Short mmCIF file of C-alpha atoms in Angstrom, two decimals:
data_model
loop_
_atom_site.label_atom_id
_atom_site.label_comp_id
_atom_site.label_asym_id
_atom_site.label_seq_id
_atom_site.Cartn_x
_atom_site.Cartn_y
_atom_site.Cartn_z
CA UNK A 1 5.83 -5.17 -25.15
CA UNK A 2 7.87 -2.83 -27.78
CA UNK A 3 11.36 -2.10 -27.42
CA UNK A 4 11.08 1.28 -26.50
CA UNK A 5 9.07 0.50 -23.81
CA UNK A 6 11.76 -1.52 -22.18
CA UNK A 7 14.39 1.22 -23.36
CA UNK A 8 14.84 2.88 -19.48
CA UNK A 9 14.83 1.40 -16.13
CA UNK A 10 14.17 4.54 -14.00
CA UNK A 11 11.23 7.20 -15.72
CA UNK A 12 10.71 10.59 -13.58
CA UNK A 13 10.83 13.24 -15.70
CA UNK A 14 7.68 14.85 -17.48
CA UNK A 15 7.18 15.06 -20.78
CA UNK A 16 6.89 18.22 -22.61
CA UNK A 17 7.83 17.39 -26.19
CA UNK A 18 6.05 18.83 -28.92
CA UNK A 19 8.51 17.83 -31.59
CA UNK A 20 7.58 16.55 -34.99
CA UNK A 21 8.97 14.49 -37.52
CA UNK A 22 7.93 13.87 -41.40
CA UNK A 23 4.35 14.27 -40.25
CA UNK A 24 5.04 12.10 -37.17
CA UNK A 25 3.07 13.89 -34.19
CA UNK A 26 3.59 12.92 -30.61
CA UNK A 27 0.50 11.35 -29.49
CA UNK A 28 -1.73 13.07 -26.33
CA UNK A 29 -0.96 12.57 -23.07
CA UNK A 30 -3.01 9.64 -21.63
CA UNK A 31 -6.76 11.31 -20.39
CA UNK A 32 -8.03 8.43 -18.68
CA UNK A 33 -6.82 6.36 -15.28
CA UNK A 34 -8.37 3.06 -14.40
CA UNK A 35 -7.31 1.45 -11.20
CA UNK A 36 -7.79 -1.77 -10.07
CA UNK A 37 -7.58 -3.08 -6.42
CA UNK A 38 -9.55 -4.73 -3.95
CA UNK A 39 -12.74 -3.27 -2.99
CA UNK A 40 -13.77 -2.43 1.14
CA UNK A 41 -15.62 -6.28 1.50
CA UNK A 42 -11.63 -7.59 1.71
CA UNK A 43 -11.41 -4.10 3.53
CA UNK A 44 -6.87 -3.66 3.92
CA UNK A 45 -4.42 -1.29 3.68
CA UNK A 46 -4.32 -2.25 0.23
CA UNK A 47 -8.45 -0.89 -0.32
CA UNK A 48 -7.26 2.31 1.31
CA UNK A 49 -4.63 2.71 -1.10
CA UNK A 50 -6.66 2.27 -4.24
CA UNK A 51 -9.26 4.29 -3.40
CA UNK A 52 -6.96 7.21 -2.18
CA UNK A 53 -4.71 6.85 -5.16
CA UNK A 54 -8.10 7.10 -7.58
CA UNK A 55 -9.11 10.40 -5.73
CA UNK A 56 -6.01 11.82 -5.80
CA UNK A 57 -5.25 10.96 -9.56
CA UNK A 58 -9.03 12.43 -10.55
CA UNK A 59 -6.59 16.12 -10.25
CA UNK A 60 -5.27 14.98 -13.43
CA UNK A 61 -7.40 12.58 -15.27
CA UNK A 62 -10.72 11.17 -15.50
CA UNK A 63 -10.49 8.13 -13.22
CA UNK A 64 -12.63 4.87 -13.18
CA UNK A 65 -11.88 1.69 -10.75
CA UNK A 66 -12.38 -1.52 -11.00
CA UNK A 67 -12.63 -3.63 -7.80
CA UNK A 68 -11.25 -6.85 -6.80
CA UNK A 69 -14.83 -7.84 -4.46
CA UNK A 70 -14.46 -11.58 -3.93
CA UNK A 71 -10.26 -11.70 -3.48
CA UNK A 72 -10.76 -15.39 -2.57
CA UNK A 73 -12.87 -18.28 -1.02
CA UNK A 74 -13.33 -16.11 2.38
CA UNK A 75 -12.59 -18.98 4.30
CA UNK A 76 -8.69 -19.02 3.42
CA UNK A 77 -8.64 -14.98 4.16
CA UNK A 78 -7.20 -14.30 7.21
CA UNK A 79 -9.69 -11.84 8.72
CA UNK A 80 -12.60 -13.90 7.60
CA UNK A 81 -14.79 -12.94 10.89
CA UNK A 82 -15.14 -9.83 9.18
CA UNK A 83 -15.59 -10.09 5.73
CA UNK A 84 -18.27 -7.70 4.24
CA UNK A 85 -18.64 -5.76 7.53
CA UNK A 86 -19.50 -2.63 7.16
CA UNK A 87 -16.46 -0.73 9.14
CA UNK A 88 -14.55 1.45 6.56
CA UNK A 89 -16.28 4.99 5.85
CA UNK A 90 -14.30 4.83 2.49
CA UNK A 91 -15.97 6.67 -0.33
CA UNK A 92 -15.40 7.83 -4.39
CA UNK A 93 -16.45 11.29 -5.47
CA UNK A 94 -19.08 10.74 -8.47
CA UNK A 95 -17.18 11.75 -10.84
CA UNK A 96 -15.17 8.45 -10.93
CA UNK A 97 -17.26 5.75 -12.54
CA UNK A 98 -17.19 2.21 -10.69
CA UNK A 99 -17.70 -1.48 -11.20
CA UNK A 100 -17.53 -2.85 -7.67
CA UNK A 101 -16.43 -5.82 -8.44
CA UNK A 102 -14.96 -9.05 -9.60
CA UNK A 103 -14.95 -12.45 -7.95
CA UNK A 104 -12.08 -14.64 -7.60
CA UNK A 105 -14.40 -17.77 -9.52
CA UNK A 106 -15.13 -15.01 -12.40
CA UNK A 107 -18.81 -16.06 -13.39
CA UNK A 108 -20.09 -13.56 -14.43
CA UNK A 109 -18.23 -10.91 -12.70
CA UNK A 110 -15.28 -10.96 -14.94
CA UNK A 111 -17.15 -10.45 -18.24
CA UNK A 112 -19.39 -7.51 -16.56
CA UNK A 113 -15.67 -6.22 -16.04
CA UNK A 114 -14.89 -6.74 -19.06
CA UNK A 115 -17.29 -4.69 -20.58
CA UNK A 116 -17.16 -2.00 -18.31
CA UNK A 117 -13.09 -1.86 -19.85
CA UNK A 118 -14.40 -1.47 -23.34
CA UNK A 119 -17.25 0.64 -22.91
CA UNK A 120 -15.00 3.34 -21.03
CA UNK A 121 -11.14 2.30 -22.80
CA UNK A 122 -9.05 4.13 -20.57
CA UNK A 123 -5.66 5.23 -21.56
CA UNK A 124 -4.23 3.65 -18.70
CA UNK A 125 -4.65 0.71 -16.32
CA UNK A 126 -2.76 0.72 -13.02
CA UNK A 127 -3.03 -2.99 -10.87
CA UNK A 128 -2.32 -3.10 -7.44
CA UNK A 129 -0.19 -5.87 -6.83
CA UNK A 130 0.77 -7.60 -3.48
CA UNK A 131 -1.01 -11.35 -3.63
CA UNK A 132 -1.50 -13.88 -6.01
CA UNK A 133 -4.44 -14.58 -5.44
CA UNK A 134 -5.80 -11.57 -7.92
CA UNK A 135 -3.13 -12.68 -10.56
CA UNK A 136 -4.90 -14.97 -12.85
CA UNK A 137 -7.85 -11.94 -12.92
CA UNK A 138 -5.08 -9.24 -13.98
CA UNK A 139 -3.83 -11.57 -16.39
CA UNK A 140 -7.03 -11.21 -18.12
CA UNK A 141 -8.06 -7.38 -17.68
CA UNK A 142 -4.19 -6.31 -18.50
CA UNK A 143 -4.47 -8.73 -21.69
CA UNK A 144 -7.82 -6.64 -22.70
CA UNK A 145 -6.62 -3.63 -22.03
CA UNK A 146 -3.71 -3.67 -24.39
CA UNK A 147 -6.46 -4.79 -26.99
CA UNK A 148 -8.07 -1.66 -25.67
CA UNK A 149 -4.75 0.48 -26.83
CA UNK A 150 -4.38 1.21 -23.31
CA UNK A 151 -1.26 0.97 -21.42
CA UNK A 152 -0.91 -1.27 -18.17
CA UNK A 153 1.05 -0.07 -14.86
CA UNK A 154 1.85 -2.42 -11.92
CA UNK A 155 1.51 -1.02 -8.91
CA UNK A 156 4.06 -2.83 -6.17
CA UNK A 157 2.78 -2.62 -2.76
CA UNK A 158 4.94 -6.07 -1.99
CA UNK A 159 7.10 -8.83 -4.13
CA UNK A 160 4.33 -10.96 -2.80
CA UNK A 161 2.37 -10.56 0.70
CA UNK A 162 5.05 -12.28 3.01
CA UNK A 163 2.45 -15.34 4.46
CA UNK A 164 1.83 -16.16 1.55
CA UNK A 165 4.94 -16.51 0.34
CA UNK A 166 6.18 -18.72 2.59
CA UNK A 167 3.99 -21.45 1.22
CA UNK A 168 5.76 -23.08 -1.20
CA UNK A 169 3.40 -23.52 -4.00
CA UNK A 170 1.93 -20.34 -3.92
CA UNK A 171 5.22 -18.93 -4.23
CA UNK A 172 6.13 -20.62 -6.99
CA UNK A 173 2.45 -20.14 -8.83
CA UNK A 174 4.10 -16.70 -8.60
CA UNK A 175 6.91 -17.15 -9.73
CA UNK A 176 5.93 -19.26 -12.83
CA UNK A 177 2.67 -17.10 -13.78
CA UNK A 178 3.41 -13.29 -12.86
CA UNK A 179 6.16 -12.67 -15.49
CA UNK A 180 3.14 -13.63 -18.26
CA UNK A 181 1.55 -10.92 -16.50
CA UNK A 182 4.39 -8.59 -16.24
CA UNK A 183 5.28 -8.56 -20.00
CA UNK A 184 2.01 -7.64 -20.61
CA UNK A 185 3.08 -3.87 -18.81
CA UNK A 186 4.95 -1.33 -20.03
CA UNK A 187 6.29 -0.33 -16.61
CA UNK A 188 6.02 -0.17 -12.57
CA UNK A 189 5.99 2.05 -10.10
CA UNK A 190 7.33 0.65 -6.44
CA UNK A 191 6.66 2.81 -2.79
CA UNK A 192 10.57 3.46 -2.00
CA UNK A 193 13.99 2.29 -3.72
CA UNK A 194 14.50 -0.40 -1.99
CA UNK A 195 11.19 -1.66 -2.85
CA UNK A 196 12.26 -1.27 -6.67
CA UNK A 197 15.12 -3.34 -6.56
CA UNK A 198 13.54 -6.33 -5.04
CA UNK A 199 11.12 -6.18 -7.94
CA UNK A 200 13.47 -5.78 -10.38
CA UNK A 201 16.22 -8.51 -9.00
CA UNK A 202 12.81 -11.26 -8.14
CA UNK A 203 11.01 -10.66 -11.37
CA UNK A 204 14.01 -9.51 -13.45
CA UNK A 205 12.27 -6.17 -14.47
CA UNK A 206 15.90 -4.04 -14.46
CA UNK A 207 15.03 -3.38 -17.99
CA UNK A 208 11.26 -2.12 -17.46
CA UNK A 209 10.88 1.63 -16.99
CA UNK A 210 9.89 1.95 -13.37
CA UNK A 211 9.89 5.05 -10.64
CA UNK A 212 8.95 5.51 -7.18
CA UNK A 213 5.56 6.80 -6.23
CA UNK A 214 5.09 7.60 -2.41
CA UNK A 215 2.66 6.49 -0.35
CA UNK A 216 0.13 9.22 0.36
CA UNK A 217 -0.45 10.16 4.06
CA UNK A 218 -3.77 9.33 4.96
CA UNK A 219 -6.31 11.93 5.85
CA UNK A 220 -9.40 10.27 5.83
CA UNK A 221 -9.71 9.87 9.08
CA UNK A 222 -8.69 12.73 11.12
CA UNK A 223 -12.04 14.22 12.25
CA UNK A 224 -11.61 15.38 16.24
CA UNK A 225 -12.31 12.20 17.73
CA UNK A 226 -10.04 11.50 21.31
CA UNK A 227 -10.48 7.67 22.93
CA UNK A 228 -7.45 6.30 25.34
CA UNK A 229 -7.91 4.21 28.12
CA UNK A 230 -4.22 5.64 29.47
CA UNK A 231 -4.50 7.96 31.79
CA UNK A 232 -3.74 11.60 30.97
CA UNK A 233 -0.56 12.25 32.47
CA UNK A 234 1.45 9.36 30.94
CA UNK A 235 2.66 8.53 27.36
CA UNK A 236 0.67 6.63 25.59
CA UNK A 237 2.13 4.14 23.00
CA UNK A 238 0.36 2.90 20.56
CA UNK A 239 1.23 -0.12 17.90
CA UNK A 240 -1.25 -0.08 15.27
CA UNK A 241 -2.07 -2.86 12.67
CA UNK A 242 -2.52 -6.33 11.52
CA UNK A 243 -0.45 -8.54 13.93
CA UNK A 244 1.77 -10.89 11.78
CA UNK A 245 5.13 -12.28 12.75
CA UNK A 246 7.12 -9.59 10.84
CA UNK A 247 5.53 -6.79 12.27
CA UNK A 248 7.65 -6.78 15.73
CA UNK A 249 4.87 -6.82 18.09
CA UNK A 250 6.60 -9.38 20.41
CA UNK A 251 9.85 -7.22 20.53
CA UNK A 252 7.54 -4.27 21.32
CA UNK A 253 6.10 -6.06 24.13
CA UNK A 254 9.74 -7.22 25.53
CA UNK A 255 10.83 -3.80 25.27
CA UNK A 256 7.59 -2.27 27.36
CA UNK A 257 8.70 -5.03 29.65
CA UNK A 258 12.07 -3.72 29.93
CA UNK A 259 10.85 -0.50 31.36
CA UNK A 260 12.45 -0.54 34.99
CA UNK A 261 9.61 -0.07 37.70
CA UNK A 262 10.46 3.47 38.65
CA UNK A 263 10.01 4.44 35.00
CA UNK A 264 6.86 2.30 34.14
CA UNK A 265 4.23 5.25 35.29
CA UNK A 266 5.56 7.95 32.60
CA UNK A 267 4.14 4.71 30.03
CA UNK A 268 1.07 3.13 28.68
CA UNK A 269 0.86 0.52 25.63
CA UNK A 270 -2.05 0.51 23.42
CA UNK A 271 -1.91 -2.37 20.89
CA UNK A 272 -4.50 -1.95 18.18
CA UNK A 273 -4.50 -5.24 15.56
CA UNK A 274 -6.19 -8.18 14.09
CA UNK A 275 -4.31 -11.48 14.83
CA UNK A 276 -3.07 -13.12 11.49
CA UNK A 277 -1.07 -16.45 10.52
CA UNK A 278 -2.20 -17.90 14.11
CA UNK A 279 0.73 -15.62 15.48
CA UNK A 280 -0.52 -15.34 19.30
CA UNK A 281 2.93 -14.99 21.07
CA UNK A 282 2.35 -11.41 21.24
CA UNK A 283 -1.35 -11.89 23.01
CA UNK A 284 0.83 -14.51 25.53
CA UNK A 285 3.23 -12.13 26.19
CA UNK A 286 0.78 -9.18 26.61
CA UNK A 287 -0.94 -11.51 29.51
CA UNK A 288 2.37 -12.19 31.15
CA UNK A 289 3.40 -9.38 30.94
CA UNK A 290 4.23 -7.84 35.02
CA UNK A 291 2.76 -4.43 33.43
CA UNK A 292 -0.53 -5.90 31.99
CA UNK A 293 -2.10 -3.64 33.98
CA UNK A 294 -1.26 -0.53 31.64
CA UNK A 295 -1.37 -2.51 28.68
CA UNK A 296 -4.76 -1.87 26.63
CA UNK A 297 -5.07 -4.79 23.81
CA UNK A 298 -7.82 -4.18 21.33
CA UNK A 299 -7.63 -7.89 19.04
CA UNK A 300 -9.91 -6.84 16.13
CA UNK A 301 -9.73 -5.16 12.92
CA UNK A 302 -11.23 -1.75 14.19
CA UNK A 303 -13.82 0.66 12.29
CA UNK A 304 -12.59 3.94 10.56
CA UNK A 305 -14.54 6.08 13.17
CA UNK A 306 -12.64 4.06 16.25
CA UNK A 307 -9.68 4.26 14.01
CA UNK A 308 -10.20 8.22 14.51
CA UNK A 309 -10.30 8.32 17.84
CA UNK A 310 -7.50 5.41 19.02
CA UNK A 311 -4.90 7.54 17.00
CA UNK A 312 -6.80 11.01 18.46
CA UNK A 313 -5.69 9.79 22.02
CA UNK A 314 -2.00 8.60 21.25
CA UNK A 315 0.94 10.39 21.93
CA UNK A 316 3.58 8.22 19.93
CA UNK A 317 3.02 5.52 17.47
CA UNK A 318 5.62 2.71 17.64
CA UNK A 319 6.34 0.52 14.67
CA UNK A 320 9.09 -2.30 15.20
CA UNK A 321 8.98 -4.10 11.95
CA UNK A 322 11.33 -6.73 11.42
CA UNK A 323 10.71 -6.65 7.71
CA UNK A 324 8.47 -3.70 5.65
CA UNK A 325 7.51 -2.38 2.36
CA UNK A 326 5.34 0.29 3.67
CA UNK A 327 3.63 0.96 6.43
CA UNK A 328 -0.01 2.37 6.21
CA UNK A 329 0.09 3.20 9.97
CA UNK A 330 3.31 5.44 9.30
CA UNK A 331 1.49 7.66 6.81
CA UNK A 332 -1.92 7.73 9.26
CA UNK A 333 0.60 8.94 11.91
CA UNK A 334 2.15 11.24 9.83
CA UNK A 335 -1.23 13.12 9.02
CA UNK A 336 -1.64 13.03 13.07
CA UNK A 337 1.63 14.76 13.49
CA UNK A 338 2.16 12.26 15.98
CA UNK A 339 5.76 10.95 17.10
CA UNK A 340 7.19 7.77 15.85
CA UNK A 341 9.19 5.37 16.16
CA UNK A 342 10.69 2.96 13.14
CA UNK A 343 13.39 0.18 12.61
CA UNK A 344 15.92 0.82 9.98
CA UNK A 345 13.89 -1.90 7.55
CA UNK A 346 12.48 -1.75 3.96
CA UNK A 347 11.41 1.54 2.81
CA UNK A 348 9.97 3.16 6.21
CA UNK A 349 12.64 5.39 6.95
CA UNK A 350 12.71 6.72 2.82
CA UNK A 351 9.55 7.69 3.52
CA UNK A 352 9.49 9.50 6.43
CA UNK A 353 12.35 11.46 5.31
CA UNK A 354 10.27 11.67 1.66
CA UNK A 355 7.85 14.01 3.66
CA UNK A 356 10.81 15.50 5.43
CA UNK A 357 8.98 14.33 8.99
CA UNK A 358 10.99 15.86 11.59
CA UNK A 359 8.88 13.94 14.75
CA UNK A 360 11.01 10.73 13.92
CA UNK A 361 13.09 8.22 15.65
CA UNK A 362 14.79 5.08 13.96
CA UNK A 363 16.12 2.25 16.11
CA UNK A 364 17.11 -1.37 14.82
CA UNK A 365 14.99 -4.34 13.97
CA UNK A 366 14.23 -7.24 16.83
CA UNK A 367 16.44 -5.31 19.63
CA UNK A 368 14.11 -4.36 22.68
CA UNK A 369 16.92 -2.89 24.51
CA UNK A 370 17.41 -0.34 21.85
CA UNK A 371 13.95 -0.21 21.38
CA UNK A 372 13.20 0.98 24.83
CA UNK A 373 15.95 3.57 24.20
CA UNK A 374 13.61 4.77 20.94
CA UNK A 375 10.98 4.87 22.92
CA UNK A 376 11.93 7.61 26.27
CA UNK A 377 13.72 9.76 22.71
CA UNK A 378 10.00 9.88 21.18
CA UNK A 379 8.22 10.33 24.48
CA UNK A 380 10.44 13.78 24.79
CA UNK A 381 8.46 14.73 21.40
CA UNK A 382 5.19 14.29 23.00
CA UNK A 383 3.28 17.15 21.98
CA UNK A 384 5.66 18.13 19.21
CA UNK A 385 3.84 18.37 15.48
CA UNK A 386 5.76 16.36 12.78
CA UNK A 387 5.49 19.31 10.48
CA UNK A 388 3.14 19.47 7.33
CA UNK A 389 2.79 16.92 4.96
CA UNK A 390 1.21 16.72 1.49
CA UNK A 391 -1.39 14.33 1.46
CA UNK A 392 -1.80 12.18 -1.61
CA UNK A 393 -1.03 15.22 -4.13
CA UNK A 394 2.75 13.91 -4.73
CA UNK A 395 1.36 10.40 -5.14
CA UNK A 396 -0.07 12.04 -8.10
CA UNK A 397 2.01 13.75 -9.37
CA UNK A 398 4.50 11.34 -9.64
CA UNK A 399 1.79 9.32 -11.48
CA UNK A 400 1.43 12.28 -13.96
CA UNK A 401 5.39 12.58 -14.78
CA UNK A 402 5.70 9.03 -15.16
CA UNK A 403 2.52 8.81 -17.34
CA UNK A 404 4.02 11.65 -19.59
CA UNK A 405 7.26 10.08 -19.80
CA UNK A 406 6.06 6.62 -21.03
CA UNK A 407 4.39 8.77 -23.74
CA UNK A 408 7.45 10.09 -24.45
CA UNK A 409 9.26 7.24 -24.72
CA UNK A 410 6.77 5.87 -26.94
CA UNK A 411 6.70 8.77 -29.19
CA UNK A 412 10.84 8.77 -29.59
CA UNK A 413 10.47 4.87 -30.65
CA UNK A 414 8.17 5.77 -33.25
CA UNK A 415 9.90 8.77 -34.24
CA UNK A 416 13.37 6.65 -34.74
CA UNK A 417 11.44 3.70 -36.38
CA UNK A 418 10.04 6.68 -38.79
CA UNK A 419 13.42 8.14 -39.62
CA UNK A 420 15.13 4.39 -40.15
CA UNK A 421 12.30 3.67 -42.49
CA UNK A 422 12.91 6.63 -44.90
#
């Protein structure tokens, strides 16, 4: 990596230089995006992501992807049931050229990669990072693609998915291999502040030129469809997502339970989430729970077209993290318009108020008393739109002005190492 390209630690502006100097012109702005990130057979939040960020960033480039297909031996993957299921409606106009995808083993996927990377040479490749498991691949695409001439962006969507780093030696596989990795880029781009400071303080990139890029609201699925099992009359809350221990779903229950019985019938709780890391204290407590009987508990990694209609037919979407980066059933509630509630954690309340979302209460992590209180404060909103939100457009172009101003960052190191030569 050059020394300009370590020169700033925070990059938002846009470039617009058109200076010159002893017959030193400032170089194009980059043309071409390539994105890499795991492809709909690992289907997650993650696949959503990448293939929303490469739509939205076709506005202003020409975009290609490269897939992660095979993110490991599907046996270790927590949602293996489902792997290769055909549930996600995602899709990629075709104008943005594909290679779908490479395995975790490599033979021969990575060399088909490979020369998909030299036959196209983008400008610019942007990894999605949040496992290690892809990490010894990236290694080897970001390595060709600064043979390439391109420049290589990582993408934080977590310092490292949070199961897996509480195994010791795939944390420290992390921690030993990612910085090869990281020098290799010439900056990052994290979902909220907070995000970029536990990057910079675990990987010690404080020097690396970085921004934050929000996460886009998703509006891929909002099509008309309506399905609750509550009946019309009552509010009906819905948790949505993978159920892991940080996500809160036990305090969620222990607050519904806290719901004194001549309050219980303005309420109905629709959990929505595939079990992972064996965590099945929230399933107990859902069946001893006294109001099991307006508790709906779907235990499966639903289709985009039930996706649809689950959020369709809830009237507040309740999210008691104990720990977040993001939250991709914030933004899908967001694009509802629907109510929420959020704990004071990571970077879910920068985003909502990134959007400006007015239809928005914050409580405190792991407290189901205050939780409850959350709760009756969003059920007052029921009804009440969130107010509009941009879609994945300022995902974009926040891409674009940090794009630009690596360029010119570039060009001012060149220009100085021009005049110093003279």
């Amino acid at each position: 990596m050059t020394t300009i390209e370590r020169e700033s630690t925070t990059v938002v502006s846009t470039a617009t230089d058109t200076r010159r100097g002893a017959g030193h012109q400032m170089q194009a702005a980059p043309q071409h995006v390539c994105v890499v990130g795991p492809s709909t057979r690992f289907l997650s939040g993650i696949t959503y992501h990448s293939y929303s960020t490469s739509r939205a960033l076709s506005a202003h480039f020409k975009v290609s992807t490269v897939f992660m297909r095979q993110l490991l031996p599907a046996m270790l993957y927590p949602g293996k049931n489902r792997v290769g299921a055909a549930i996600s409606n995602l899709e990629l106009p075709d104008t943005i050229e594909r290679f779908d995808g490479v395995d975790w083993y490599w033979w021969p996927t990575l060399f088909r990669a490979l020369r998909f990377l030299a036959r196209r040479r983008p400008d610019v490749l942007i990894l999605q990072w949040w496992t290690g498991a892809v990490l010894h691949t990236y290694l080897v695409l970001a390595a060709t693609a600064r043979l390439l001439g391109a420049r290589v962006i990582i993408e934080f969507h977590e310092v490292q998915d949070p199961g897996e780093a509480s195994v010791a030696w795939a944390s420290k596989y992390v921690d030993l291999v990612a910085p090869w990795l990281f020098r290799l880029a010439c900056g990052y781009t994290a979902h909220s502040e907070h995000d970029r400071k536990l990057i910079a303080d675990r990987y010690g990139l404080a020097c690396y030129p970085s921004t934050v890029v929000p996460v886009g609201t998703y509006d891929n699925y909002r099509k008309g469809k309506r399905w609750r099992e509550a009946p019309d009359e009552c509010c009906n809350l819905l948790y949505f997502g993978v159920i892991r221990p940080y996500k809160g779903v036990d305090d969620l229950i222990r607050a519904f339970n806290a719901i004194p019985p001549h309050e219980i019938n303005l309420y109905w709780l629709t959990v929505v989430g595939e079990t992972w890391e064996r965590w099945e204290l929230p399933g107990e407590l859902i069946d001893r729970s006294p109001y099991r009987n307006r508790i709906t508990f779907i235990n499966r990694y639903v289709s985009d077209d039930e996706v649809e209609a689950i959020f369709g037919g809830a009237d507040v979407v309740v999210l008691p993290y104990k720990r977040a980066s993001q939250s991709g059933p914030l933004h899908v509630a967001m694009n509802y318009g629907l109510p929420v509630v959020v704990t004071a954690v990571g970077g879910l309340v920068e985003s909502v108020t990134t959007y400006g979302y007015q239809n928005t209460v914050v409580t405190e992590p792991a407290d189901p008393e205050a939780l409850v209180a959350a709760i009756r404060k969003a059920a007052r909103l029921r009804g009440q739109q969130g107010g509009a939100v941009p879609g994945w457009s300022l995902t974009a172009e926040r891409y674009r002005d940090f794009l630009e101003s690596l360029q010119q960052l570039s060009y001012e190191r060149r220009h100085k190492m021009t005049v110093r030569s003279r």
